[in-house]
PDB file of C-alpha atoms in Angstrom:
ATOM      1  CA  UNK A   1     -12.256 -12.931   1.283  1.00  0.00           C
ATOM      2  CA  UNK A   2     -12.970 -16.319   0.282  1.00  0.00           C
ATOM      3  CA  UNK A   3     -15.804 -16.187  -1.726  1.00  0.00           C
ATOM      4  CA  UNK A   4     -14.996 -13.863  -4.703  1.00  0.00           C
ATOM      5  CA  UNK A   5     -17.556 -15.300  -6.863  1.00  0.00           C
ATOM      6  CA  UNK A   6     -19.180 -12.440  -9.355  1.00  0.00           C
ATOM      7  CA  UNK A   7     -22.723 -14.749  -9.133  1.00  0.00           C
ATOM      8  CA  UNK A   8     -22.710 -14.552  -5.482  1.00  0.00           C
ATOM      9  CA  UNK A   9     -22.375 -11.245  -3.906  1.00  0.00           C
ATOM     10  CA  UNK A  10     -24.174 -12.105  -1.463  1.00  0.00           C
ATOM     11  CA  UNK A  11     -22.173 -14.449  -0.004  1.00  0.00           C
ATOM     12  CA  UNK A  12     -19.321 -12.241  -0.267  1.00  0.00           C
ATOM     13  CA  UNK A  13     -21.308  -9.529   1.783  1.00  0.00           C
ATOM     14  CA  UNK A  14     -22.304 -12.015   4.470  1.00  0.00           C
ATOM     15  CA  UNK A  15     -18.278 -12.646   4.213  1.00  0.00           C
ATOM     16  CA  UNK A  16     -17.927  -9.523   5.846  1.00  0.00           C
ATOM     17  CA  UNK A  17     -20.068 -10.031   8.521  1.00  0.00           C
ATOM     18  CA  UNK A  18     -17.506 -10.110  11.256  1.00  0.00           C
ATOM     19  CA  UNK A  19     -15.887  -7.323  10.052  1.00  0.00           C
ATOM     20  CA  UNK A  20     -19.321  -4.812   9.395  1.00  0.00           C
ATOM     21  CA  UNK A  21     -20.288  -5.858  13.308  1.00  0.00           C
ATOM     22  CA  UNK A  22     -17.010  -4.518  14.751  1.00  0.00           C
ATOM     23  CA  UNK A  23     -17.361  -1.242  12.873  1.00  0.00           C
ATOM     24  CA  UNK A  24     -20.515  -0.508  12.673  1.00  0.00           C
ATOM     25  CA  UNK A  25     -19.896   1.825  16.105  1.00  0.00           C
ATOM     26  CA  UNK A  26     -17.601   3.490  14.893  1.00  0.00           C
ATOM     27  CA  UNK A  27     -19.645   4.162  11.715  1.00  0.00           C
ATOM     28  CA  UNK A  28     -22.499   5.195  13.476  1.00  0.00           C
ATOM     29  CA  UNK A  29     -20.338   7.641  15.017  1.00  0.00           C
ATOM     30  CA  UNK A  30     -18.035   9.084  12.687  1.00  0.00           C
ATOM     31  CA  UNK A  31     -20.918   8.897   9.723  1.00  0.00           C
ATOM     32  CA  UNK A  32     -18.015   7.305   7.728  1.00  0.00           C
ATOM     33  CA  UNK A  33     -16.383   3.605   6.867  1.00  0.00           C
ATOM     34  CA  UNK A  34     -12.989   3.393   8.679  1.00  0.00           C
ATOM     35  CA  UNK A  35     -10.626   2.691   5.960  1.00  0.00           C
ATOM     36  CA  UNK A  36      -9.980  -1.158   7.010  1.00  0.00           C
ATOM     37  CA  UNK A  37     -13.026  -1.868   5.988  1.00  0.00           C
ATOM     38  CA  UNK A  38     -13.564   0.154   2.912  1.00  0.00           C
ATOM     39  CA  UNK A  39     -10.539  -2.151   1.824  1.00  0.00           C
ATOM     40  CA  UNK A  40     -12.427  -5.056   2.498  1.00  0.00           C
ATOM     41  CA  UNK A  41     -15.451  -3.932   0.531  1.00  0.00           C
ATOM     42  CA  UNK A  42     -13.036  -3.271  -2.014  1.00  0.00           C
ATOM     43  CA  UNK A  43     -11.155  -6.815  -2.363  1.00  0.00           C
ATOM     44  CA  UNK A  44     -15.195  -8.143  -2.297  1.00  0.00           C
ATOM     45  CA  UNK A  45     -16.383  -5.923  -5.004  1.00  0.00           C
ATOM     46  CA  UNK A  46     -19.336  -5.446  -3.569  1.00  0.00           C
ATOM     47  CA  UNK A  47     -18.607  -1.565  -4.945  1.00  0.00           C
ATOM     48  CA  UNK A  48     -18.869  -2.992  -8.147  1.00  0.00           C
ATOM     49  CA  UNK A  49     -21.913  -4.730  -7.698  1.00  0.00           C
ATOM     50  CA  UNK A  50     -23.585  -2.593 -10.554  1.00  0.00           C
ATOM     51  CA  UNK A  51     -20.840  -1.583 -12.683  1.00  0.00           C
ATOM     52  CA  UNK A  52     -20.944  -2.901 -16.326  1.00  0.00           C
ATOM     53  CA  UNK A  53     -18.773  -5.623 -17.049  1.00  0.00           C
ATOM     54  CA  UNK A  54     -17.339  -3.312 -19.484  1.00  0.00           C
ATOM     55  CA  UNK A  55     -15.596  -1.336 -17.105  1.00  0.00           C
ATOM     56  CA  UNK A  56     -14.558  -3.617 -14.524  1.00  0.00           C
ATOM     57  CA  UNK A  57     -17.795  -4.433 -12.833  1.00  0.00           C
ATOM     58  CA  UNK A  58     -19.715  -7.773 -11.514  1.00  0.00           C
ATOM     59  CA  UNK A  59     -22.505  -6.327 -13.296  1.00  0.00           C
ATOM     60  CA  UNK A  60     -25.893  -8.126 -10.803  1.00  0.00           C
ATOM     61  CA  UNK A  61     -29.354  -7.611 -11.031  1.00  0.00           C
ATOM     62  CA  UNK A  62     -30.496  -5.258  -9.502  1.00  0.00           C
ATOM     63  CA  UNK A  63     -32.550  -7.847  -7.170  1.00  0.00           C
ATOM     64  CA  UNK A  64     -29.434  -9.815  -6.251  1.00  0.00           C
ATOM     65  CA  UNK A  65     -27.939  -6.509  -5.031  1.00  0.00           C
ATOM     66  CA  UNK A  66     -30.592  -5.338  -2.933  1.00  0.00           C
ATOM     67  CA  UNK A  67     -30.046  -8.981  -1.175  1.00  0.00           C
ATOM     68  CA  UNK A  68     -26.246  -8.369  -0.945  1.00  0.00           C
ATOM     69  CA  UNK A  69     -27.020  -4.532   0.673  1.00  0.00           C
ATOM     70  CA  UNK A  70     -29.728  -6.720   2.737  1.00  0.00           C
ATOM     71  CA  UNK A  71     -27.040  -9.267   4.499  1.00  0.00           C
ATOM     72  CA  UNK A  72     -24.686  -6.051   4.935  1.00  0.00           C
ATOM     73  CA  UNK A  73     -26.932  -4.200   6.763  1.00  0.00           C
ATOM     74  CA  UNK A  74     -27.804  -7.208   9.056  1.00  0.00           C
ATOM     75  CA  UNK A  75     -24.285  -6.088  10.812  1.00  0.00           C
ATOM     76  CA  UNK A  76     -25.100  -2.850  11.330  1.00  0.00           C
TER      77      UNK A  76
END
């Protein structure tokens, strides 16, 4: 990842890009994220888009994660 920037999730989903197009087969099929990837989502943080900074999170508004889940599902 080279955009870890908490303000810009957005460009750490469209980061990803690359890597949501090659799976998103395989996660159409098995109905799950292949592991790779759910590593990659991890190192983002785009799981902690909307966890309090209090416990680890980034912490967004709500409207700058529905842009983030936006540019991820362009890739699928």
């Amino acid at each position: 990842m080279d955009n870890l920037d908490p303000l810009d999730p957005v460009a750490r989903a469209r980061d990803l890009g690359p890597a949501l197009a090659v799976a998103a087969d395989s996660i159409e099929g098995g109905q799950r994220i292949p592991e790779p990837l759910q590593g990659q989502l991890h190192r983002s943080r785009l799981w902690r888009m909307l966890l309090p900074r209090s416990a680890g999170g980034d912490q967004i508004e709500p409207a700058t994660f529905c842009l983030a889940v936006e540019e991820v599902a362009r890739h699928d």
